[in-house]
Short mmCIF file of C-alpha atoms in Angstrom, two decimals:
data_model
loop_
_atom_site.label_atom_id
_atom_site.label_comp_id
_atom_site.label_asym_id
_atom_site.label_seq_id
_atom_site.Cartn_x
_atom_site.Cartn_y
_atom_site.Cartn_z
CA MET C 10 5.34 -11.88 -12.61
CA GLU C 11 5.19 -9.51 -15.56
CA LEU C 12 1.59 -8.31 -15.22
CA PHE C 13 0.86 -8.21 -11.50
CA GLY C 14 4.22 -6.83 -10.40
CA SER C 15 4.83 -5.98 -6.76
CA SER C 16 1.34 -4.70 -5.90
CA GLY C 17 -1.08 -5.63 -8.65
CA ILE C 18 -1.65 -4.40 -12.20
CA ARG C 19 -1.27 -0.64 -12.80
CA GLY C 20 -1.27 1.51 -15.91
CA VAL C 21 -2.73 4.58 -17.61
CA ALA C 22 -6.43 4.01 -18.04
CA ASN C 23 -7.61 3.28 -21.58
CA GLU C 24 -4.00 3.01 -22.74
CA THR C 25 -2.21 0.32 -20.75
CA VAL C 26 -5.25 -0.85 -18.80
CA THR C 27 -8.30 -1.12 -21.06
CA PRO C 28 -11.82 -2.57 -20.78
CA ARG C 29 -10.80 -5.39 -23.11
CA PHE C 30 -7.87 -6.26 -20.85
CA CYS C 31 -10.05 -6.11 -17.73
CA LEU C 32 -12.58 -8.42 -19.38
CA ARG C 33 -9.81 -10.95 -19.99
CA VAL C 34 -8.59 -10.64 -16.40
CA GLY C 35 -12.11 -11.30 -15.19
CA MET C 36 -12.31 -14.42 -17.35
CA ALA C 37 -8.91 -15.66 -16.13
CA VAL C 38 -9.76 -15.02 -12.46
CA GLY C 39 -13.07 -16.82 -12.84
CA THR C 40 -11.41 -19.76 -14.55
CA VAL C 41 -8.49 -20.17 -12.13
CA VAL C 42 -9.85 -19.21 -8.69
CA GLY C 43 -13.45 -18.09 -9.18
CA GLY C 44 -15.67 -20.91 -8.02
CA GLU C 45 -19.36 -20.04 -7.94
CA ARG C 46 -19.08 -16.41 -6.70
CA VAL C 47 -16.60 -13.55 -6.95
CA ALA C 48 -16.85 -10.07 -5.41
CA VAL C 49 -15.87 -6.90 -7.29
CA GLY C 50 -15.15 -3.53 -5.66
CA ARG C 51 -13.48 -0.31 -6.77
CA ASP C 52 -12.05 2.94 -5.51
CA THR C 53 -13.28 6.37 -6.60
CA ARG C 54 -11.35 6.74 -9.87
CA ALA C 55 -13.18 8.05 -12.95
CA THR C 56 -12.60 4.84 -14.89
CA GLY C 57 -13.45 2.52 -12.02
CA GLY C 58 -17.03 1.87 -13.05
CA MET C 59 -16.05 1.12 -16.64
CA PHE C 60 -13.35 -1.36 -15.61
CA ALA C 61 -15.55 -2.95 -12.95
CA ASN C 62 -18.20 -3.55 -15.60
CA ALA C 63 -15.63 -5.22 -17.83
CA VAL C 64 -14.36 -7.48 -15.03
CA VAL C 65 -17.91 -8.40 -14.07
CA SER C 66 -18.69 -9.34 -17.69
CA GLY C 67 -15.58 -11.50 -17.87
CA LEU C 68 -16.49 -13.30 -14.65
CA GLN C 69 -20.08 -13.87 -15.76
CA SER C 70 -18.94 -15.21 -19.12
CA VAL C 71 -17.11 -18.09 -17.44
CA GLY C 72 -20.06 -18.92 -15.20
CA CYS C 73 -19.32 -16.96 -11.99
CA ASP C 74 -21.99 -15.08 -10.08
CA VAL C 75 -20.76 -11.63 -9.04
CA ASP C 76 -21.30 -9.61 -5.87
CA ARG C 77 -20.89 -5.96 -6.80
CA LEU C 78 -19.64 -4.02 -3.77
CA GLY C 79 -19.37 -0.54 -5.28
CA GLU C 80 -16.89 2.09 -4.05
CA LEU C 81 -15.03 1.29 -0.83
CA PRO C 82 -11.47 0.88 0.48
CA THR C 83 -9.47 -2.18 -0.50
CA PRO C 84 -9.50 -3.46 3.12
CA GLY C 85 -13.30 -3.28 3.04
CA VAL C 86 -13.31 -5.59 0.01
CA GLN C 87 -10.90 -7.89 1.84
CA LEU C 88 -13.21 -8.04 4.85
CA TYR C 89 -16.12 -9.02 2.60
CA ALA C 90 -14.04 -11.69 0.84
CA GLU C 91 -13.02 -13.21 4.18
CA ARG C 92 -16.50 -13.16 5.71
CA GLU C 93 -18.20 -14.56 2.62
CA SER C 94 -15.33 -16.93 1.70
CA VAL C 95 -15.26 -15.66 -1.89
CA PRO C 96 -12.36 -14.34 -3.96
CA ALA C 97 -12.51 -10.69 -4.97
CA VAL C 98 -11.27 -8.28 -7.60
CA MET C 99 -10.47 -4.70 -6.55
CA ILE C 100 -10.30 -2.03 -9.25
CA THR C 101 -7.73 0.47 -8.00
CA ALA C 102 -4.42 2.09 -8.79
CA SER C 103 -3.79 2.78 -5.10
CA HIS C 104 -1.42 5.77 -4.81
CA ASN C 105 -0.84 6.31 -8.54
CA PRO C 106 -1.96 9.52 -10.28
CA PRO C 107 -5.63 10.03 -11.28
CA GLU C 108 -5.10 8.93 -14.89
CA TYR C 109 -3.99 5.49 -13.73
CA ASN C 110 -6.11 2.51 -12.81
CA GLY C 111 -5.43 -1.14 -12.07
CA ILE C 112 -6.42 -4.41 -10.46
CA LYS C 113 -5.68 -6.18 -7.17
CA LEU C 114 -6.71 -9.80 -6.69
CA ILE C 115 -7.86 -11.10 -3.31
CA GLY C 116 -8.36 -14.69 -2.17
CA ALA C 117 -11.34 -16.16 -0.36
CA ASP C 118 -9.40 -15.70 2.90
CA GLY C 119 -9.37 -11.91 2.45
CA ILE C 120 -5.65 -11.85 1.63
CA GLU C 121 -4.02 -10.82 -1.64
CA LEU C 122 -3.47 -13.85 -3.83
CA PRO C 123 -0.03 -15.45 -3.43
CA VAL C 124 2.54 -15.32 -6.20
CA ALA C 125 1.81 -18.89 -7.37
CA GLU C 126 -1.88 -18.12 -7.93
CA LEU C 127 -1.10 -14.85 -9.71
CA GLU C 128 1.25 -16.71 -12.02
CA ARG C 129 -1.50 -19.23 -12.84
CA ILE C 130 -3.80 -16.36 -13.75
CA GLU C 131 -1.11 -14.77 -15.91
CA THR C 132 -0.64 -18.11 -17.70
CA ALA C 133 -4.37 -18.34 -18.39
CA LEU C 134 -4.24 -14.83 -19.86
CA ASP C 135 -1.21 -15.57 -22.02
CA GLU C 136 -2.54 -18.86 -23.34
CA ASP C 137 -6.19 -17.81 -23.52
CA GLY C 138 -6.87 -20.71 -21.22
CA CYS C 139 -10.25 -19.43 -20.03
CA ALA C 140 -13.46 -21.37 -19.72
CA ARG C 141 -16.56 -20.39 -21.70
CA ALA C 142 -19.94 -21.00 -20.10
CA ARG C 143 -23.00 -22.00 -22.12
CA TRP C 144 -25.41 -19.15 -22.68
CA ASP C 145 -27.80 -20.54 -20.05
CA GLU C 146 -24.96 -21.11 -17.51
CA THR C 147 -23.47 -17.62 -17.47
CA GLY C 148 -23.32 -15.89 -14.09
CA ASP C 149 -25.65 -13.40 -12.46
CA ALA C 150 -24.65 -10.12 -10.81
CA ARG C 151 -26.14 -8.44 -7.74
CA SER C 152 -25.38 -5.27 -5.81
CA VAL C 153 -24.55 -5.83 -2.14
CA GLU C 154 -25.57 -3.25 0.45
CA GLY C 155 -24.04 -2.55 3.85
CA VAL C 156 -20.42 -3.44 3.03
CA ARG C 157 -19.04 -0.04 4.06
CA GLU C 158 -20.94 -0.14 7.34
CA ALA C 159 -19.62 -3.63 8.12
CA TYR C 160 -16.06 -2.45 7.50
CA VAL C 161 -16.46 0.59 9.76
CA GLU C 162 -17.84 -1.63 12.52
CA GLU C 163 -14.99 -4.12 12.23
CA VAL C 164 -12.23 -1.51 12.54
CA VAL C 165 -13.90 0.17 15.52
CA ASP C 166 -14.39 -3.16 17.29
CA ALA C 167 -10.80 -4.29 16.65
CA VAL C 168 -9.06 -1.56 18.67
CA ASP C 169 -9.23 -0.12 22.20
CA ARG C 170 -12.09 2.31 21.65
CA ASP C 171 -12.32 3.32 25.31
CA ARG C 172 -8.66 4.27 25.49
CA ILE C 173 -8.93 6.38 22.34
CA ALA C 174 -12.23 7.99 23.33
CA ASP C 175 -10.98 8.85 26.84
CA ALA C 176 -8.10 10.80 25.29
CA ASP C 177 -10.57 13.22 23.64
CA LEU C 178 -8.42 13.46 20.51
CA THR C 179 -8.96 15.80 17.57
CA VAL C 180 -8.10 14.15 14.26
CA ALA C 181 -7.37 16.09 11.09
CA LEU C 182 -8.13 13.77 8.18
CA ASP C 183 -7.17 13.96 4.50
CA PRO C 184 -8.48 10.94 2.56
CA GLY C 185 -7.48 12.64 -0.68
CA HIS C 186 -10.89 12.24 -2.38
CA GLY C 187 -10.32 8.48 -2.43
CA ALA C 188 -12.21 5.54 -1.02
CA GLY C 189 -11.23 6.44 2.54
CA ALA C 190 -13.51 9.48 2.27
CA LEU C 191 -16.44 7.05 2.40
CA THR C 192 -15.44 5.34 5.66
CA SER C 193 -12.60 6.92 7.66
CA PRO C 194 -14.46 10.01 8.92
CA GLU C 195 -17.11 7.74 10.45
CA ILE C 196 -14.50 5.34 11.86
CA PHE C 197 -12.67 8.04 13.79
CA ARG C 198 -15.91 9.62 15.03
CA GLU C 199 -17.09 6.20 16.21
CA LEU C 200 -13.80 5.95 18.12
CA GLY C 201 -14.76 9.06 20.05
CA CYS C 202 -12.57 11.55 18.20
CA SER C 203 -13.46 15.01 16.96
CA VAL C 204 -12.78 14.96 13.21
CA VAL C 205 -11.95 17.83 10.87
CA THR C 206 -11.32 17.13 7.21
CA VAL C 207 -9.80 18.32 3.97
CA ASN C 208 -10.23 16.66 0.55
CA ALA C 209 -12.88 14.46 2.16
CA GLN C 210 -15.41 14.36 -0.67
CA ALA C 211 -15.11 11.30 -2.87
CA ASP C 212 -14.17 12.72 -6.28
CA SER C 213 -13.06 10.74 -9.31
CA HIS C 214 -10.65 13.45 -10.52
CA PHE C 215 -8.85 14.04 -7.17
CA PRO C 216 -9.03 17.84 -7.45
CA GLY C 217 -7.46 18.65 -4.08
CA ARG C 218 -4.33 16.53 -4.34
CA ASP C 219 -2.83 13.51 -6.07
CA PRO C 220 -3.60 10.16 -4.39
CA GLU C 221 -0.07 9.48 -3.13
CA PRO C 222 0.25 10.64 0.51
CA VAL C 223 3.72 12.19 0.30
CA PRO C 224 4.74 15.50 1.93
CA GLU C 225 4.47 17.62 -1.21
CA ASN C 226 0.83 16.53 -1.63
CA LEU C 227 -0.13 17.07 2.02
CA THR C 228 0.56 20.74 2.76
CA ASP C 229 -3.17 21.36 3.33
CA LEU C 230 -3.25 18.64 5.99
CA GLY C 231 -0.32 20.12 7.90
CA GLY C 232 -2.07 23.49 7.83
CA LEU C 233 -5.33 21.96 9.02
CA VAL C 234 -3.62 20.31 11.99
CA ARG C 235 -2.26 23.67 13.09
CA ALA C 236 -5.47 25.61 12.39
CA ALA C 237 -7.67 23.10 14.25
CA ASP C 238 -5.14 22.50 17.05
CA ALA C 239 -5.50 18.81 16.22
CA ASP C 240 -3.63 16.04 18.01
CA VAL C 241 -2.73 14.23 14.78
CA GLY C 242 -3.12 14.43 11.02
CA ILE C 243 -3.99 11.30 9.02
CA ALA C 244 -3.77 10.88 5.24
CA HIS C 245 -4.72 7.97 2.99
CA ASP C 246 -3.88 6.93 -0.55
CA GLY C 247 -6.56 6.31 -3.20
CA ASP C 248 -7.79 2.96 -1.88
CA ALA C 249 -7.09 3.71 1.81
CA ASP C 250 -4.88 0.75 2.55
CA ARG C 251 -2.15 3.11 3.74
CA ALA C 252 -1.95 5.75 6.47
CA ILE C 253 0.53 8.60 6.82
CA PHE C 254 0.64 10.94 9.82
CA PHE C 255 1.38 14.50 10.94
CA ASP C 256 2.18 15.26 14.57
CA GLU C 257 0.37 17.76 16.80
CA ARG C 258 2.59 20.58 15.50
CA GLY C 259 1.51 19.94 11.91
CA GLU C 260 4.85 18.36 11.00
CA TYR C 261 5.07 15.36 8.69
CA ILE C 262 6.02 12.05 10.31
CA GLU C 263 8.12 9.72 8.18
CA GLY C 264 6.26 6.50 7.42
CA ASP C 265 9.33 4.58 8.55
CA ALA C 266 9.04 6.16 12.00
CA THR C 267 5.36 5.26 12.27
CA PHE C 268 6.07 1.66 11.27
CA ALA C 269 8.87 1.45 13.83
CA VAL C 270 6.79 2.72 16.77
CA LEU C 271 3.92 0.42 15.86
CA ALA C 272 6.38 -2.49 15.67
CA ALA C 273 7.92 -1.57 19.01
CA GLY C 274 4.62 -2.17 20.71
CA VAL C 275 4.23 -5.77 19.52
CA LEU C 276 7.70 -7.25 18.91
CA ASP C 277 9.49 -9.48 21.40
CA GLY C 278 12.28 -12.03 21.35
CA ASP C 279 10.07 -14.76 19.88
CA ALA C 280 8.76 -12.64 17.02
CA THR C 281 9.73 -11.97 13.43
CA THR C 282 8.90 -8.87 11.42
CA VAL C 283 8.99 -8.69 7.64
CA SER C 284 9.71 -5.61 5.59
CA ALA C 285 11.05 -4.70 2.18
CA VAL C 286 14.64 -3.97 1.23
CA THR C 287 13.70 -0.32 1.83
CA ALA C 288 13.40 -1.02 5.58
CA SER C 289 14.57 1.88 7.71
CA GLN C 290 17.37 1.66 10.23
CA ARG C 291 14.68 2.58 12.75
CA LEU C 292 13.09 -0.85 12.23
CA VAL C 293 16.48 -2.52 12.46
CA ASP C 294 17.05 -0.77 15.79
CA ILE C 295 13.63 -1.78 17.16
CA ALA C 296 14.06 -5.41 16.14
CA GLU C 297 17.50 -5.55 17.75
CA GLN C 298 16.22 -3.98 20.98
CA ALA C 299 13.38 -6.52 21.17
CA GLY C 300 15.59 -9.45 20.21
CA ALA C 301 13.26 -10.06 17.26
CA THR C 302 14.19 -11.21 13.77
CA LEU C 303 13.92 -8.88 10.76
CA GLU C 304 13.51 -10.40 7.30
CA ARG C 305 13.78 -8.32 4.11
CA THR C 306 11.94 -9.02 0.85
CA PRO C 307 11.63 -7.32 -2.52
CA VAL C 308 9.42 -4.22 -2.45
CA GLY C 309 5.68 -4.69 -2.63
CA SER C 310 2.87 -6.00 -0.48
CA THR C 311 2.59 -9.19 -2.54
CA ARG C 312 6.16 -10.19 -1.69
CA ILE C 313 5.84 -9.27 1.97
CA ILE C 314 2.56 -11.13 2.36
CA SER C 315 3.94 -14.22 0.64
CA ARG C 316 6.90 -14.28 3.03
CA VAL C 317 4.66 -13.83 6.08
CA ARG C 318 2.54 -16.75 4.88
CA GLU C 319 5.65 -18.92 4.60
CA LEU C 320 6.89 -17.95 8.05
CA GLU C 321 3.54 -18.57 9.69
CA SER C 322 3.29 -21.98 8.01
CA GLU C 323 6.64 -22.78 9.64
CA GLY C 324 5.28 -21.81 13.06
CA ALA C 325 6.83 -18.35 13.34
CA SER C 326 5.05 -15.47 15.08
CA VAL C 327 4.78 -12.40 12.83
CA PRO C 328 2.78 -9.73 14.71
CA VAL C 329 3.64 -6.88 12.34
CA ALA C 330 5.00 -6.43 8.82
CA GLY C 331 4.97 -3.84 6.07
CA GLU C 332 6.78 -0.92 4.53
CA GLY C 333 7.62 2.65 5.43
CA ASN C 334 5.15 4.04 2.88
CA GLY C 335 2.26 3.78 5.34
CA GLY C 336 1.38 0.22 4.36
CA VAL C 337 1.49 -1.70 7.66
CA LEU C 338 0.07 -5.18 8.26
CA PHE C 339 -0.99 -6.71 11.57
CA PRO C 340 -1.38 -10.41 10.64
CA ASN C 341 -3.27 -11.23 13.85
CA TYR C 342 -5.96 -8.81 12.63
CA ARG C 343 -5.70 -9.65 8.94
CA LEU C 344 -2.78 -10.23 6.64
CA ALA C 345 -3.63 -7.09 4.72
CA ARG C 346 -2.75 -3.42 4.68
CA ASP C 347 -5.50 -1.31 6.22
CA GLY C 348 -5.05 2.45 6.49
CA ALA C 349 -7.90 3.06 8.94
CA TYR C 350 -6.89 0.21 11.24
CA THR C 351 -3.25 1.33 11.17
CA ALA C 352 -4.39 4.85 12.04
CA ALA C 353 -6.52 3.56 14.90
CA ARG C 354 -3.55 1.64 16.31
CA PHE C 355 -1.52 4.86 16.14
CA LEU C 356 -4.31 6.68 18.00
CA GLU C 357 -3.91 4.13 20.80
CA LEU C 358 -0.24 5.14 21.05
CA ILE C 359 -0.92 8.88 21.24
CA ALA C 360 -3.76 8.57 23.75
CA GLU C 361 -1.34 9.38 26.59
CA ARG C 362 1.59 11.14 24.89
CA PRO C 363 1.83 13.61 21.97
CA ALA C 364 2.64 12.12 18.58
CA SER C 365 5.94 14.01 18.42
CA GLU C 366 7.11 12.34 21.66
CA VAL C 367 5.98 8.89 20.52
CA VAL C 368 7.98 8.98 17.28
CA ALA C 369 11.00 10.55 19.02
CA ASP C 370 11.48 7.15 20.67
CA VAL C 371 12.69 5.60 17.39
CA GLY C 372 15.53 7.98 16.65
CA ASP C 373 16.15 10.91 14.39
CA TYR C 374 16.82 9.66 10.88
CA HIS C 375 16.41 11.59 7.66
CA ASN C 376 14.97 10.12 4.47
CA VAL C 377 15.13 11.23 0.86
CA ARG C 378 12.95 9.78 -1.91
CA THR C 379 13.18 10.69 -5.57
CA THR C 380 12.55 9.15 -8.98
CA VAL C 381 14.10 9.22 -12.43
CA ASP C 382 11.60 8.72 -15.25
CA TYR C 383 12.41 6.80 -18.40
CA GLY C 384 10.39 7.17 -21.57
CA SER C 385 11.55 4.17 -23.55
CA ASP C 386 13.05 0.71 -23.30
CA ALA C 387 16.41 2.19 -24.21
CA GLY C 388 16.14 4.68 -21.37
CA ARG C 389 15.23 1.92 -18.95
CA GLU C 390 18.22 -0.18 -19.96
CA ALA C 391 20.54 2.81 -19.68
CA LEU C 392 19.34 3.57 -16.16
CA LEU C 393 19.64 0.00 -14.93
CA ALA C 394 23.12 -0.33 -16.40
CA ALA C 395 24.17 2.93 -14.74
CA VAL C 396 22.87 1.74 -11.37
CA ALA C 397 24.89 -1.47 -11.68
CA ARG C 398 28.08 0.44 -12.54
CA HIS C 399 27.53 2.85 -9.66
CA ALA C 400 27.09 -0.03 -7.22
CA GLU C 401 30.16 -1.86 -8.48
CA ALA C 402 32.31 1.22 -7.98
CA SER C 403 30.94 2.01 -4.51
CA SER C 404 32.58 1.21 -1.18
CA GLY C 405 29.20 0.36 0.39
CA ASP C 406 28.02 -3.15 1.26
CA LEU C 407 25.76 -4.31 -1.57
CA ASP C 408 22.34 -5.95 -1.15
CA THR C 409 20.61 -7.02 -4.39
CA THR C 410 17.40 -8.39 -2.87
CA ASP C 411 15.55 -5.84 -5.01
CA GLY C 412 17.60 -3.38 -7.00
CA TYR C 413 20.91 -2.18 -5.55
CA ARG C 414 21.11 -1.17 -1.89
CA LEU C 415 24.42 0.18 -0.60
CA ASP C 416 25.02 0.27 3.16
CA PHE C 417 27.74 2.55 4.54
CA GLY C 418 27.30 1.98 8.27
CA ASP C 419 26.08 5.51 8.98
CA ALA C 420 23.71 5.61 6.00
CA TRP C 421 22.34 3.70 3.02
CA VAL C 422 21.04 4.35 -0.50
CA LEU C 423 18.93 2.17 -2.79
CA ALA C 424 17.98 2.32 -6.46
CA ARG C 425 15.34 -0.03 -7.86
CA GLU C 426 13.00 -0.17 -10.81
CA SER C 427 9.37 0.53 -9.89
CA GLY C 428 6.93 -2.33 -10.33
CA THR C 429 4.02 0.02 -11.08
CA GLU C 430 5.41 3.05 -12.97
CA PRO C 431 8.09 3.68 -15.64
CA VAL C 432 10.59 5.08 -13.15
CA VAL C 433 13.68 4.10 -11.18
CA ARG C 434 13.15 4.96 -7.52
CA ILE C 435 15.97 6.24 -5.31
CA TYR C 436 15.85 5.97 -1.53
CA ALA C 437 18.41 7.26 0.97
CA GLU C 438 18.56 7.40 4.76
CA ALA C 439 21.05 8.79 7.26
CA ARG C 440 21.17 10.39 10.70
CA GLU C 441 22.29 13.63 9.03
CA ALA C 442 19.95 15.21 6.48
CA ASP C 443 22.82 16.43 4.30
CA ARG C 444 24.32 12.94 4.18
CA ALA C 445 21.03 11.41 2.96
CA ARG C 446 20.57 14.15 0.38
CA ASP C 447 24.12 13.83 -0.91
CA LEU C 448 23.75 10.06 -1.39
CA ALA C 449 20.48 10.47 -3.27
CA ASP C 450 21.73 13.41 -5.35
CA ASP C 451 24.92 11.59 -6.33
CA LEU C 452 22.98 8.60 -7.61
CA GLU C 453 20.32 10.73 -9.29
CA THR C 454 22.99 12.76 -11.11
CA THR C 455 24.59 9.54 -12.35
CA LEU C 456 21.27 8.25 -13.66
CA GLU C 457 20.27 11.52 -15.31
CA ALA C 458 23.60 11.61 -17.14
CA ALA C 459 23.12 8.03 -18.35
CA LEU C 460 19.61 8.87 -19.55
CA ALA C 461 20.86 11.91 -21.46
CA ASP C 462 23.38 9.69 -23.27
CA ALA C 463 20.85 6.94 -24.06
#
C-alpha cells in the first residue's frame, strides 16, 4: 500500500495532504465501502475541520449520508462505527507533529479496514473509479451528539471499576492537547481516581508539547507526578489511541515494559500474541514463560490487526497484541488500540502494588530510539543501501520482516523506513544501557555518513 502505509495516510497539511485529496478519499471510501451512511470524526488539529469538510463533501457526492461526530479520540469513532454498523473516516495524524494531518479508515465492525479493502480504495483513487450521484441523490449530513459520553461510559464499564476505586489512586494525566483531553479526565474520575492534569486543554496548535508521547516531550508529566505525589502518570498521543506511563517516582516506563506486564496477565499456553518486528525481549520472555506463541509482523497497527484477524479466523486465541509505543490491543474488548482502556487496564495492575514494582517483573532492559531524516529520494536510497550493507557485514542474525533487524543474543538493533514520515528509524535494546546505545550509535553513524555522501 503506497498511500495508507502502516497506520493510515499522513503528511504535512496543505502540502502532502490537501482538501482536494481528502475530497477524493471521501469519494473513494463512499464508492468502495460506504453503503448508505458513513461517520466522520477528527482529532484536535488545526486543519481537522477543513479536511473533515472535504471528506464529508466527497462522501455526499457519491450518495452517502454522513454522521459528523466532531472532535473525539479514534477509539471513540471506532465505538460509534461498531454500534451503528457504519464505516467511518477519522481525520488524524496520531502522534505526528502539529503541522501534519491524515486519515484512518474504519470498517462497520469498528476495526481499521484490512489491507485488501485499503488496496481497493487506493485503486479507486488511482483510476478515478468513483461513483457520481445525481444531484437529487447526493447525501445528507447531520451532527451526532453524545458520542464522547458513550465512549467514556464504555471504557468505565469494561474494566474493574471497584478494584480501581478501592485503591484510591491519584492519576497525573497529560493528553497533550489532543483528543484525549476531551474524554480521559472524565474516564479516570469515573473510575474513582483523583486526577491532576497538564496540557489538558484541547488546543489545535499543541502549545505544551508535541503529540508524540516520548520521554523528551513528557518532562512536565514526570514533574507533575512528583509534585502531586501521584501513583501513576499517563500520557496520550494526538488521537488518544496510545497510552504511555510514568511510575510513582515520576520515572518514565518504557512502552515495551507496559505491553509485557499487560500481556503477562492474559497469556497462557493456548494463546498467541502478535507484535511488530520491534517486539521487545520482554515480550519474548513473557510469551515463553506462559508457553504462548509470539508472532511478529511488519510495523504498524494495520499489519498487526490483519494478522490477528487471520489467526482468529483459524480459531486461535489472541487476548493481547500491539507494539511497545503504547499502542496495545485487547481483541476481546475490541480489535483496536485504545489509550484510555489500556490505561485503565494498567490501573487494575497497580491497584495493589506500585507501578515500579509491577514493571520490575518483566526485567531490566534498556531501549534506544532515534531517527535519520532524509530530504530527497536520493537520500532515501542512500540510507536504505547503507542499512543493507551494514546488515550484510554484521555477525548478528538477520530478520527482514520489516527493515533489517540484527539479533546478537544479548541485544538487538533494527533499522526500517518509516511508513508515515521521511525518516529511517533505528531501534536498539539490550540489558546494558551502553550496549544498546553503542548499537544504535554505530548504525546511526553509518547512515549519517551515507547521507553526507549522497
